[in-house]
PDB file of C-alpha atoms and ligand atoms in Angstrom:
ATOM      1  CA  MET A   1      29.582 -26.560-119.017  1.00 98.00           C
ATOM      2  CA  GLN A   2      29.288 -27.547-115.358  1.00 98.00           C
ATOM      3  CA  VAL A   3      26.001 -28.890-114.015  1.00 98.00           C
ATOM      4  CA  CYS A   4      25.581 -28.724-110.254  1.00 98.00           C
ATOM      5  CA  ARG A   5      22.806 -29.742-107.925  1.00 98.00           C
ATOM      6  CA  THR A   6      23.817 -28.340-104.538  1.00 98.00           C
ATOM      7  CA  ILE A   7      24.292 -24.800-103.253  1.00 98.00           C
ATOM      8  CA  GLU A   8      27.762 -25.728-102.019  1.00 98.00           C
ATOM      9  CA  GLU A   9      28.877 -26.917-105.486  1.00 98.00           C
ATOM     10  CA  LEU A  10      27.378 -23.824-107.130  1.00 98.00           C
ATOM     11  CA  ARG A  11      29.216 -21.501-104.724  1.00 98.00           C
ATOM     12  CA  ALA A  12      32.552 -23.216-105.429  1.00 98.00           C
ATOM     13  CA  LEU A  13      32.042 -22.907-109.197  1.00 98.00           C
ATOM     14  CA  ARG A  14      30.772 -19.333-108.939  1.00 98.00           C
ATOM     15  CA  ALA A  15      33.971 -18.282-107.165  1.00 98.00           C
ATOM     16  CA  GLN A  16      35.980 -19.324-110.247  1.00 98.00           C
ATOM     17  CA  LEU A  17      33.878 -17.397-112.813  1.00 98.00           C
ATOM     18  CA  PRO A  18      35.192 -14.236-114.483  1.00 98.00           C
ATOM     19  CA  ALA A  19      33.177 -11.033-113.971  1.00 98.00           C
ATOM     20  CA  PRO A  20      30.670  -9.836-114.924  1.00 98.00           C
ATOM     21  CA  VAL A  21      28.414 -12.824-114.308  1.00 98.00           C
ATOM     22  CA  GLY A  22      24.975 -12.936-115.963  1.00 99.00           C
ATOM     23  CA  PHE A  23      22.181 -15.068-114.497  1.00 99.00           C
ATOM     24  CA  VAL A  24      19.051 -16.482-116.134  1.00 99.00           C
ATOM     25  CA  PRO A  25      16.604 -18.050-113.634  1.00 98.00           C
ATOM     26  CA  THR A  26      14.206 -20.518-115.290  1.00 98.00           C
ATOM     27  CA  MET A  27      11.755 -23.278-114.453  1.00 98.00           C
ATOM     28  CA  GLY A  28      13.076 -25.350-117.353  1.00 97.00           C
ATOM     29  CA  TYR A  29      11.352 -26.825-120.404  1.00 96.00           C
ATOM     30  CA  LEU A  30      13.290 -24.220-122.311  1.00 97.00           C
ATOM     31  CA  HIS A  31      11.982 -22.578-125.467  1.00 95.00           C
ATOM     32  CA  ALA A  32      13.293 -19.868-127.776  1.00 96.00           C
ATOM     33  CA  GLY A  33      12.189 -17.186-125.275  1.00 96.00           C
ATOM     34  CA  HIS A  34      14.501 -18.595-122.578  1.00 97.00           C
ATOM     35  CA  LEU A  35      17.286 -19.051-125.119  1.00 98.00           C
ATOM     36  CA  GLU A  36      16.965 -15.377-126.031  1.00 98.00           C
ATOM     37  CA  LEU A  37      17.571 -14.471-122.360  1.00 98.00           C
ATOM     38  CA  VAL A  38      20.597 -16.790-122.398  1.00 98.00           C
ATOM     39  CA  ARG A  39      21.881 -15.301-125.654  1.00 98.00           C
ATOM     40  CA  ARG A  40      21.667 -11.790-124.200  1.00 98.00           C
ATOM     41  CA  SER A  41      23.461 -12.835-121.035  1.00 98.00           C
ATOM     42  CA  LEU A  42      26.243 -14.562-123.008  1.00 98.00           C
ATOM     43  CA  LEU A  43      26.646 -11.466-125.147  1.00 98.00           C
ATOM     44  CA  GLU A  44      26.801  -9.011-122.257  1.00 98.00           C
ATOM     45  CA  ASN A  45      28.772 -10.930-119.619  1.00 98.00           C
ATOM     46  CA  ALA A  46      32.001 -12.866-119.224  1.00 98.00           C
ATOM     47  CA  ALA A  47      30.157 -15.864-117.762  1.00 98.00           C
ATOM     48  CA  THR A  48      26.553 -17.062-117.601  1.00 99.00           C
ATOM     49  CA  VAL A  49      24.784 -19.138-114.950  1.00 99.00           C
ATOM     50  CA  VAL A  50      21.318 -20.621-115.616  1.00 99.00           C
ATOM     51  CA  SER A  51      19.089 -22.191-112.966  1.00 98.00           C
ATOM     52  CA  ILE A  52      16.426 -24.797-113.654  1.00 98.00           C
ATOM     53  CA  PHE A  53      14.035 -25.139-110.740  1.00 98.00           C
ATOM     54  CA  VAL A  54      10.276 -25.665-110.854  1.00 98.00           C
ATOM     55  CA  ASN A  55       9.562 -23.628-107.748  1.00 98.00           C
ATOM     56  CA  PRO A  56       6.605 -25.227-105.898  1.00 98.00           C
ATOM     57  CA  THR A  57       5.907 -22.175-103.717  1.00 97.00           C
ATOM     58  CA  GLN A  58       4.840 -20.003-106.662  1.00 97.00           C
ATOM     59  CA  PHE A  59       2.100 -22.408-107.826  1.00 95.00           C
ATOM     60  CA  ASP A  60      -1.297 -21.748-106.296  1.00 90.00           C
ATOM     61  CA  ARG A  61      -2.721 -25.000-107.672  1.00 91.00           C
ATOM     62  CA  LYS A  62      -1.280 -28.483-107.140  1.00 94.00           C
ATOM     63  CA  ASP A  63      -2.550 -29.726-110.527  1.00 92.00           C
ATOM     64  CA  ASP A  64      -0.731 -26.869-112.307  1.00 91.00           C
ATOM     65  CA  LEU A  65       2.536 -27.721-110.518  1.00 95.00           C
ATOM     66  CA  GLU A  66       2.141 -31.401-111.384  1.00 94.00           C
ATOM     67  CA  ALA A  67       1.271 -30.675-115.032  1.00 90.00           C
ATOM     68  CA  TYR A  68       4.163 -28.225-115.487  1.00 92.00           C
ATOM     69  CA  PRO A  69       6.270 -29.717-118.317  1.00 92.00           C
ATOM     70  CA  ARG A  70       9.776 -30.900-117.444  1.00 96.00           C
ATOM     71  CA  ASP A  71      12.695 -32.219-119.519  1.00 97.00           C
ATOM     72  CA  VAL A  72      15.967 -31.473-117.727  1.00 98.00           C
ATOM     73  CA  PRO A  73      18.241 -33.607-119.982  1.00 98.00           C
ATOM     74  CA  ARG A  74      16.992 -31.713-123.036  1.00 98.00           C
ATOM     75  CA  ASP A  75      17.371 -28.357-121.237  1.00 98.00           C
ATOM     76  CA  ILE A  76      20.959 -29.204-120.297  1.00 98.00           C
ATOM     77  CA  ARG A  77      21.733 -30.146-123.914  1.00 98.00           C
ATOM     78  CA  LEU A  78      20.319 -26.838-125.185  1.00 98.00           C
ATOM     79  CA  LEU A  79      22.257 -24.816-122.610  1.00 98.00           C
ATOM     80  CA  GLU A  80      25.484 -26.644-123.402  1.00 98.00           C
ATOM     81  CA  GLU A  81      25.007 -25.943-127.131  1.00 98.00           C
ATOM     82  CA  ALA A  82      24.332 -22.280-126.342  1.00 98.00           C
ATOM     83  CA  GLY A  83      27.646 -21.976-124.469  1.00 98.00           C
ATOM     84  CA  VAL A  84      26.444 -21.490-120.868  1.00 98.00           C
ATOM     85  CA  ASP A  85      29.124 -21.858-118.158  1.00 98.00           C
ATOM     86  CA  VAL A  86      27.178 -23.248-115.196  1.00 98.00           C
ATOM     87  CA  VAL A  87      23.716 -24.780-114.785  1.00 98.00           C
ATOM     88  CA  PHE A  88      22.206 -25.047-111.310  1.00 98.00           C
ATOM     89  CA  VAL A  89      19.530 -27.758-110.974  1.00 98.00           C
ATOM     90  CA  PRO A  90      18.618 -28.074-107.299  1.00 98.00           C
ATOM     91  CA  GLU A  91      16.053 -30.490-105.809  1.00 98.00           C
ATOM     92  CA  VAL A  92      13.159 -29.029-103.819  1.00 98.00           C
ATOM     93  CA  GLU A  93      14.798 -30.205-100.550  1.00 98.00           C
ATOM     94  CA  GLU A  94      17.983 -28.308-101.406  1.00 98.00           C
ATOM     95  CA  MET A  95      16.070 -25.023-101.783  1.00 98.00           C
ATOM     96  CA  TYR A  96      13.478 -25.619 -99.065  1.00 98.00           C
ATOM     97  CA  PRO A  97      15.006 -27.880 -96.396  1.00 98.00           C
ATOM     98  CA  ASN A  98      12.982 -29.001 -93.373  1.00 98.00           C
ATOM     99  CA  GLY A  99      12.268 -26.049 -91.135  1.00 98.00           C
ATOM    100  CA  PHE A 100      12.328 -23.456 -93.930  1.00 98.00           C
ATOM    101  CA  ALA A 101      10.239 -20.584 -92.565  1.00 98.00           C
ATOM    102  CA  THR A 102      10.949 -17.357 -94.459  1.00 98.00           C
ATOM    103  CA  THR A 103       8.775 -15.603 -97.051  1.00 98.00           C
ATOM    104  CA  VAL A 104       9.731 -12.488 -99.001  1.00 98.00           C
ATOM    105  CA  HIS A 105       6.633 -10.361 -99.621  1.00 98.00           C
ATOM    106  CA  VAL A 106       6.597  -7.338-101.939  1.00 97.00           C
ATOM    107  CA  SER A 107       3.453  -5.381-101.092  1.00 95.00           C
ATOM    108  CA  GLY A 108       1.007  -3.372-103.185  1.00 91.00           C
ATOM    109  CA  MET A 109       1.903  -4.235-106.735  1.00 94.00           C
ATOM    110  CA  THR A 110       1.526  -7.961-106.008  1.00 96.00           C
ATOM    111  CA  ASP A 111      -2.176  -7.659-105.104  1.00 95.00           C
ATOM    112  CA  VAL A 112      -3.345  -6.903-108.663  1.00 97.00           C
ATOM    113  CA  LEU A 113      -3.373  -8.739-112.029  1.00 97.00           C
ATOM    114  CA  GLU A 114      -1.574 -12.095-111.642  1.00 96.00           C
ATOM    115  CA  GLY A 115      -1.333 -11.592-107.877  1.00 96.00           C
ATOM    116  CA  ALA A 116      -5.109 -11.142-107.572  1.00 96.00           C
ATOM    117  CA  HIS A 117      -5.806 -14.371-109.468  1.00 94.00           C
ATOM    118  CA  ARG A 118      -2.946 -16.519-108.157  1.00 94.00           C
ATOM    119  CA  PRO A 119      -2.842 -16.094-104.366  1.00 93.00           C
ATOM    120  CA  GLY A 120       0.690 -16.365-102.979  1.00 96.00           C
ATOM    121  CA  HIS A 121       2.272 -16.520-106.432  1.00 97.00           C
ATOM    122  CA  PHE A 122       4.516 -13.479-106.003  1.00 98.00           C
ATOM    123  CA  ASP A 123       5.538 -14.449-102.466  1.00 98.00           C
ATOM    124  CA  GLY A 124       6.840 -17.669-104.012  1.00 98.00           C
ATOM    125  CA  VAL A 125       8.584 -15.786-106.831  1.00 98.00           C
ATOM    126  CA  ALA A 126      10.100 -13.119-104.533  1.00 98.00           C
ATOM    127  CA  THR A 127      11.337 -15.752-102.067  1.00 98.00           C
ATOM    128  CA  VAL A 128      12.936 -18.037-104.639  1.00 98.00           C
ATOM    129  CA  VAL A 129      14.433 -15.153-106.642  1.00 99.00           C
ATOM    130  CA  SER A 130      15.955 -13.717-103.429  1.00 99.00           C
ATOM    131  CA  LYS A 131      17.424 -17.124-102.598  1.00 98.00           C
ATOM    132  CA  LEU A 132      18.783 -17.608-106.120  1.00 99.00           C
ATOM    133  CA  PHE A 133      20.301 -14.098-106.124  1.00 99.00           C
ATOM    134  CA  ASN A 134      22.029 -14.820-102.795  1.00 98.00           C
ATOM    135  CA  ILE A 135      23.262 -18.199-104.013  1.00 98.00           C
ATOM    136  CA  VAL A 136      24.450 -17.167-107.506  1.00 98.00           C
ATOM    137  CA  GLN A 137      25.463 -13.552-106.701  1.00 98.00           C
ATOM    138  CA  PRO A 138      25.262 -12.393-110.325  1.00 98.00           C
ATOM    139  CA  ASP A 139      26.094  -8.913-111.583  1.00 98.00           C
ATOM    140  CA  ARG A 140      23.100  -8.945-113.945  1.00 98.00           C
ATOM    141  CA  ALA A 141      19.927 -11.028-114.114  1.00 99.00           C
ATOM    142  CA  TYR A 142      17.718 -11.508-117.169  1.00 99.00           C
ATOM    143  CA  PHE A 143      13.914 -11.695-117.150  1.00 98.00           C
ATOM    144  CA  GLY A 144      11.408 -11.933-120.004  1.00 98.00           C
ATOM    145  CA  GLN A 145       8.869  -9.141-120.653  1.00 97.00           C
ATOM    146  CA  LYS A 146       6.264 -11.896-121.040  1.00 97.00           C
ATOM    147  CA  ASP A 147       5.961 -11.940-117.225  1.00 97.00           C
ATOM    148  CA  ALA A 148       5.663  -8.151-117.089  1.00 97.00           C
ATOM    149  CA  GLN A 149       4.392  -8.017-113.505  1.00 97.00           C
ATOM    150  CA  GLN A 150       7.193 -10.323-112.369  1.00 98.00           C
ATOM    151  CA  VAL A 151       9.712  -7.844-113.823  1.00 98.00           C
ATOM    152  CA  VAL A 152       8.128  -4.949-111.893  1.00 97.00           C
ATOM    153  CA  VAL A 153       8.091  -6.992-108.666  1.00 98.00           C
ATOM    154  CA  VAL A 154      11.701  -8.192-109.064  1.00 98.00           C
ATOM    155  CA  LYS A 155      12.938  -4.644-109.755  1.00 98.00           C
ATOM    156  CA  ARG A 156      11.186  -3.439-106.573  1.00 97.00           C
ATOM    157  CA  LEU A 157      12.658  -6.343-104.593  1.00 98.00           C
ATOM    158  CA  VAL A 158      16.190  -5.629-105.844  1.00 98.00           C
ATOM    159  CA  ALA A 159      15.883  -1.924-104.993  1.00 98.00           C
ATOM    160  CA  ASP A 160      14.301  -2.505-101.570  1.00 98.00           C
ATOM    161  CA  LEU A 161      16.659  -5.245-100.413  1.00 98.00           C
ATOM    162  CA  ASN A 162      19.791  -3.633-101.949  1.00 98.00           C
ATOM    163  CA  PHE A 163      20.788  -6.564-104.130  1.00 98.00           C
ATOM    164  CA  PRO A 164      23.791  -5.285-106.142  1.00 98.00           C
ATOM    165  CA  ILE A 165      22.258  -6.759-109.315  1.00 98.00           C
ATOM    166  CA  GLU A 166      21.129  -5.065-112.509  1.00 98.00           C
ATOM    167  CA  ILE A 167      17.842  -6.419-113.882  1.00 98.00           C
ATOM    168  CA  ARG A 168      17.677  -6.560-117.670  1.00 98.00           C
ATOM    169  CA  THR A 169      14.374  -7.181-119.457  1.00 98.00           C
ATOM    170  CA  VAL A 170      14.178  -9.008-122.787  1.00 98.00           C
ATOM    171  CA  PRO A 171      11.210  -8.565-125.199  1.00 97.00           C
ATOM    172  CA  ILE A 172       8.644 -11.343-125.715  1.00 97.00           C
ATOM    173  CA  VAL A 173       9.529 -13.942-128.329  1.00 97.00           C
ATOM    174  CA  ARG A 174       6.470 -14.919-130.408  1.00 98.00           C
ATOM    175  CA  GLU A 175       5.522 -17.755-132.757  1.00 97.00           C
ATOM    176  CA  HIS A 176       5.010 -16.781-136.415  1.00 97.00           C
ATOM    177  CA  ASP A 177       1.276 -16.293-135.699  1.00 97.00           C
ATOM    178  CA  GLY A 178       1.897 -14.018-132.712  1.00 98.00           C
ATOM    179  CA  LEU A 179       1.381 -16.495-129.842  1.00 98.00           C
ATOM    180  CA  ALA A 180       3.819 -15.605-127.042  1.00 98.00           C
ATOM    181  CA  LEU A 181       6.204 -18.491-126.339  1.00 97.00           C
ATOM    182  CA  SER A 182       5.414 -20.249-123.068  1.00 95.00           C
ATOM    183  CA  SER A 183       6.292 -23.640-121.595  1.00 89.00           C
ATOM    184  CA  ARG A 184       2.527 -24.080-121.126  1.00 92.00           C
ATOM    185  CA  ASN A 185       1.776 -23.900-124.891  1.00 95.00           C
ATOM    186  CA  VAL A 186       2.632 -27.609-125.316  1.00 93.00           C
ATOM    187  CA  ARG A 187      -0.391 -28.474-123.158  1.00 93.00           C
ATOM    188  CA  LEU A 188      -2.812 -27.041-125.767  1.00 97.00           C
ATOM    189  CA  SER A 189      -4.653 -29.438-128.096  1.00 97.00           C
ATOM    190  CA  PRO A 190      -4.323 -28.693-131.859  1.00 98.00           C
ATOM    191  CA  HIS A 191      -7.687 -26.878-131.619  1.00 97.00           C
ATOM    192  CA  GLY A 192      -6.562 -24.850-128.585  1.00 98.00           C
ATOM    193  CA  ARG A 193      -3.289 -24.026-130.289  1.00 98.00           C
ATOM    194  CA  ALA A 194      -5.200 -22.835-133.376  1.00 98.00           C
ATOM    195  CA  ILE A 195      -7.254 -20.295-131.409  1.00 97.00           C
ATOM    196  CA  ALA A 196      -4.471 -19.203-129.002  1.00 98.00           C
ATOM    197  CA  PRO A 197      -3.105 -16.464-131.322  1.00 98.00           C
ATOM    198  CA  THR A 198      -6.405 -14.603-130.687  1.00 98.00           C
ATOM    199  CA  LEU A 199      -4.808 -13.400-127.419  1.00 98.00           C
ATOM    200  CA  TYR A 200      -2.085 -11.555-129.308  1.00 98.00           C
ATOM    201  CA  GLN A 201      -4.511 -10.394-132.017  1.00 98.00           C
ATOM    202  CA  ALA A 202      -6.713  -8.809-129.333  1.00 98.00           C
ATOM    203  CA  LEU A 203      -3.776  -6.928-127.781  1.00 98.00           C
ATOM    204  CA  HIS A 204      -2.511  -5.982-131.209  1.00 98.00           C
ATOM    205  CA  ALA A 205      -5.907  -4.467-132.167  1.00 98.00           C
ATOM    206  CA  ALA A 206      -5.548  -2.027-129.252  1.00 98.00           C
ATOM    207  CA  GLU A 207      -1.892  -1.418-130.065  1.00 98.00           C
ATOM    208  CA  GLU A 208      -2.875  -0.406-133.601  1.00 98.00           C
ATOM    209  CA  ALA A 209      -5.491   1.982-132.232  1.00 98.00           C
ATOM    210  CA  TRP A 210      -2.801   3.386-129.885  1.00 98.00           C
ATOM    211  CA  VAL A 211      -0.468   3.980-132.829  1.00 97.00           C
ATOM    212  CA  GLN A 212      -3.354   5.734-134.644  1.00 97.00           C
ATOM    213  CA  GLY A 213      -3.703   8.101-131.679  1.00 97.00           C
ATOM    214  CA  GLU A 214      -6.414   6.520-129.471  1.00 98.00           C
ATOM    215  CA  ARG A 215      -5.627   7.511-125.843  1.00 98.00           C
ATOM    216  CA  ARG A 216      -8.841   6.628-123.949  1.00 98.00           C
ATOM    217  CA  ALA A 217      -8.111   3.733-121.580  1.00 98.00           C
ATOM    218  CA  GLU A 218     -11.669   2.392-121.646  1.00 98.00           C
ATOM    219  CA  VAL A 219     -11.754   2.311-125.474  1.00 98.00           C
ATOM    220  CA  LEU A 220      -8.406   0.531-125.678  1.00 98.00           C
ATOM    221  CA  ARG A 221      -9.425  -2.047-123.056  1.00 98.00           C
ATOM    222  CA  ASN A 222     -12.765  -2.607-124.845  1.00 98.00           C
ATOM    223  CA  LEU A 223     -11.001  -3.311-128.137  1.00 98.00           C
ATOM    224  CA  VAL A 224      -9.152  -6.193-126.476  1.00 98.00           C
ATOM    225  CA  GLU A 225     -12.278  -7.513-124.739  1.00 98.00           C
ATOM    226  CA  GLU A 226     -14.373  -7.369-127.916  1.00 98.00           C
ATOM    227  CA  ARG A 227     -11.834  -9.340-129.942  1.00 98.00           C
ATOM    228  CA  LEU A 228     -11.554 -11.986-127.216  1.00 98.00           C
ATOM    229  CA  ALA A 229     -15.351 -12.250-126.968  1.00 98.00           C
ATOM    230  CA  GLN A 230     -15.469 -13.361-130.622  1.00 97.00           C
ATOM    231  CA  GLU A 231     -13.819 -16.651-129.603  1.00 97.00           C
ATOM    232  CA  PRO A 232     -16.154 -18.621-127.283  1.00 96.00           C
ATOM    233  CA  ALA A 233     -13.445 -21.154-126.387  1.00 96.00           C
ATOM    234  CA  ILE A 234     -11.448 -18.428-124.615  1.00 98.00           C
ATOM    235  CA  ARG A 235     -12.345 -17.812-120.951  1.00 98.00           C
ATOM    236  CA  VAL A 236     -10.992 -14.403-120.025  1.00 98.00           C
ATOM    237  CA  GLU A 237      -9.662 -13.935-116.485  1.00 97.00           C
ATOM    238  CA  TYR A 238      -8.690 -10.293-116.837  1.00 98.00           C
ATOM    239  CA  VAL A 239      -7.894  -7.600-119.357  1.00 98.00           C
ATOM    240  CA  SER A 240      -5.897  -4.750-117.847  1.00 98.00           C
ATOM    241  CA  LEU A 241      -4.546  -1.418-118.930  1.00 98.00           C
ATOM    242  CA  ALA A 242      -2.334  -0.342-116.073  1.00 98.00           C
ATOM    243  CA  ASP A 243       0.426   2.069-115.141  1.00 96.00           C
ATOM    244  CA  PRO A 244       3.670   0.308-116.201  1.00 94.00           C
ATOM    245  CA  GLU A 245       5.365   1.029-112.851  1.00 91.00           C
ATOM    246  CA  THR A 246       2.668   0.893-110.177  1.00 92.00           C
ATOM    247  CA  LEU A 247       0.398  -1.535-112.094  1.00 95.00           C
ATOM    248  CA  GLN A 248      -2.644   0.447-110.950  1.00 95.00           C
ATOM    249  CA  GLU A 249      -5.528   0.351-113.433  1.00 97.00           C
ATOM    250  CA  LEU A 250      -5.786   3.445-115.662  1.00 98.00           C
ATOM    251  CA  SER A 251      -8.838   5.401-116.783  1.00 98.00           C
ATOM    252  CA  GLY A 252      -9.515   8.413-119.005  1.00 98.00           C
ATOM    253  CA  GLU A 253      -6.871   9.833-121.339  1.00 98.00           C
ATOM    254  CA  ILE A 254      -3.505   8.157-120.773  1.00 98.00           C
ATOM    255  CA  GLU A 255       0.093   8.869-121.794  1.00 97.00           C
ATOM    256  CA  ALA A 256       1.447   5.312-121.572  1.00 97.00           C
ATOM    257  CA  GLY A 257       0.339   1.946-120.240  1.00 98.00           C
ATOM    258  CA  LEU A 258       0.851  -1.764-119.966  1.00 98.00           C
ATOM    259  CA  LEU A 259      -1.916  -3.706-121.697  1.00 98.00           C
ATOM    260  CA  SER A 260      -2.071  -7.248-120.354  1.00 98.00           C
ATOM    261  CA  LEU A 261      -4.394 -10.210-120.139  1.00 98.00           C
ATOM    262  CA  ALA A 262      -4.804 -13.673-118.700  1.00 98.00           C
ATOM    263  CA  ALA A 263      -7.143 -16.218-120.258  1.00 98.00           C
ATOM    264  CA  TRP A 264      -7.917 -19.910-120.199  1.00 98.00           C
ATOM    265  CA  ILE A 265      -7.963 -22.029-123.330  1.00 98.00           C
ATOM    266  CA  GLU A 266      -9.048 -25.568-122.484  1.00 96.00           C
ATOM    267  CA  ASN A 267      -7.370 -26.164-119.104  1.00 92.00           C
ATOM    268  CA  VAL A 268      -4.336 -24.019-119.884  1.00 94.00           C
ATOM    269  CA  ARG A 269      -3.901 -20.543-118.423  1.00 95.00           C
ATOM    270  CA  LEU A 270      -2.023 -18.175-120.745  1.00 97.00           C
ATOM    271  CA  ILE A 271      -0.829 -14.597-120.255  1.00 98.00           C
ATOM    272  CA  ASP A 272       0.368 -11.967-122.693  1.00 98.00           C
ATOM    273  CA  ASN A 273       1.014  -8.235-122.773  1.00 98.00           C
ATOM    274  CA  ILE A 274       1.961  -5.302-124.983  1.00 98.00           C
ATOM    275  CA  PRO A 275       3.463  -2.054-123.670  1.00 97.00           C
ATOM    276  CA  LEU A 276       1.828   1.137-124.980  1.00 98.00           C
ATOM    277  CA  PRO A 277       4.783   3.538-124.956  1.00 96.00           C
ATOM    278  CA  PRO A 278       4.605   7.316-124.534  1.00 95.00           C
ATOM    279  CA  SER A 279       4.611   9.366-127.759  1.00 86.00           C
ATOM    280  CA  LYS A 280       8.078  10.431-128.900  1.00 78.00           C
ATOM    281  CA  GLU A 281       7.554  14.211-129.106  1.00 66.00           C
TER     282      GLU A 281
HETATM  283  O1  LIG B   1       9.797 -16.746-114.697  1.00 94.88           O
HETATM  284  C1  LIG B   1      10.035 -17.872-114.195  1.00 94.88           C
HETATM  285  O2  LIG B   1      10.294 -18.865-114.883  1.00 94.88           O
HETATM  286  C2  LIG B   1      10.000 -18.016-112.674  1.00 94.88           C
HETATM  287  O3  LIG B   1       9.013 -17.229-112.106  1.00 94.88           O
HETATM  288  C3  LIG B   1      11.375 -17.742-112.008  1.00 94.88           C
HETATM  289  C4  LIG B   1      11.803 -16.304-112.203  1.00 94.88           C
HETATM  290  C5  LIG B   1      12.414 -18.688-112.580  1.00 94.88           C
HETATM  291  C6  LIG B   1      11.266 -17.994-110.496  1.00 94.88           C
HETATM  292  O4  LIG B   1      10.915 -19.302-110.238  1.00 94.88           O
END
């Protein structure tokens, strides 16, 4: 496995890789969710490139950026064991040199949900993902369903800017108790960790109702809110039931939806979601 830190080195290595090339962009501190993206890319491509870059422009709060967990030597070990071909670990100055002045903005769908609560977040994501796509030039790129809105935004970006890249989405990997894997989970105290599965349980309660035939958006959303309200240590930021493509909030009888939430436990902000798929018939 080759580890490179500059765009020039990455380009030279990329030119030698057999096609198709799969790409997994990450911010490091890898967990089983990231490794699932890597596994899929290794399975479906002749070569796999992974980036590790904690992108400062997508953090709306300085304390969150500073507290974001990092362990690059461990990440590199895990990626080597997995069989990755190239790892790109640039410094901030390599990605954003003095004078950097461009922002990629995807409009509409970035104003809601995460975008409404984390100003500028998706401008940071869209800009860094565009840069990484131009640098790595993969045939396919892999993103986790955990960041459902990010997937929608990246697909729009790829279509609008004509990146010749196929976006593949990989389902959420969960702990045995349902908690969605996240690099932020390590910041929870034992007490916080113990109540964190409530987030999944709340979504799952609505999913069960959906499977039983409940189609009223307000009822489904309420089921999530009621379960979360039973746990006073959870501070809910939003519960949403939205159109899976436009991310506009739904009401009345629905045919399909994306149920998602963001909540604080202690000083850690967690997100999770469950798709409510259309009926088969
Ligand atoms: O999902 C993430 O880890 C980040 O948003 C990404 C896609 C690596 C861009 O920094």
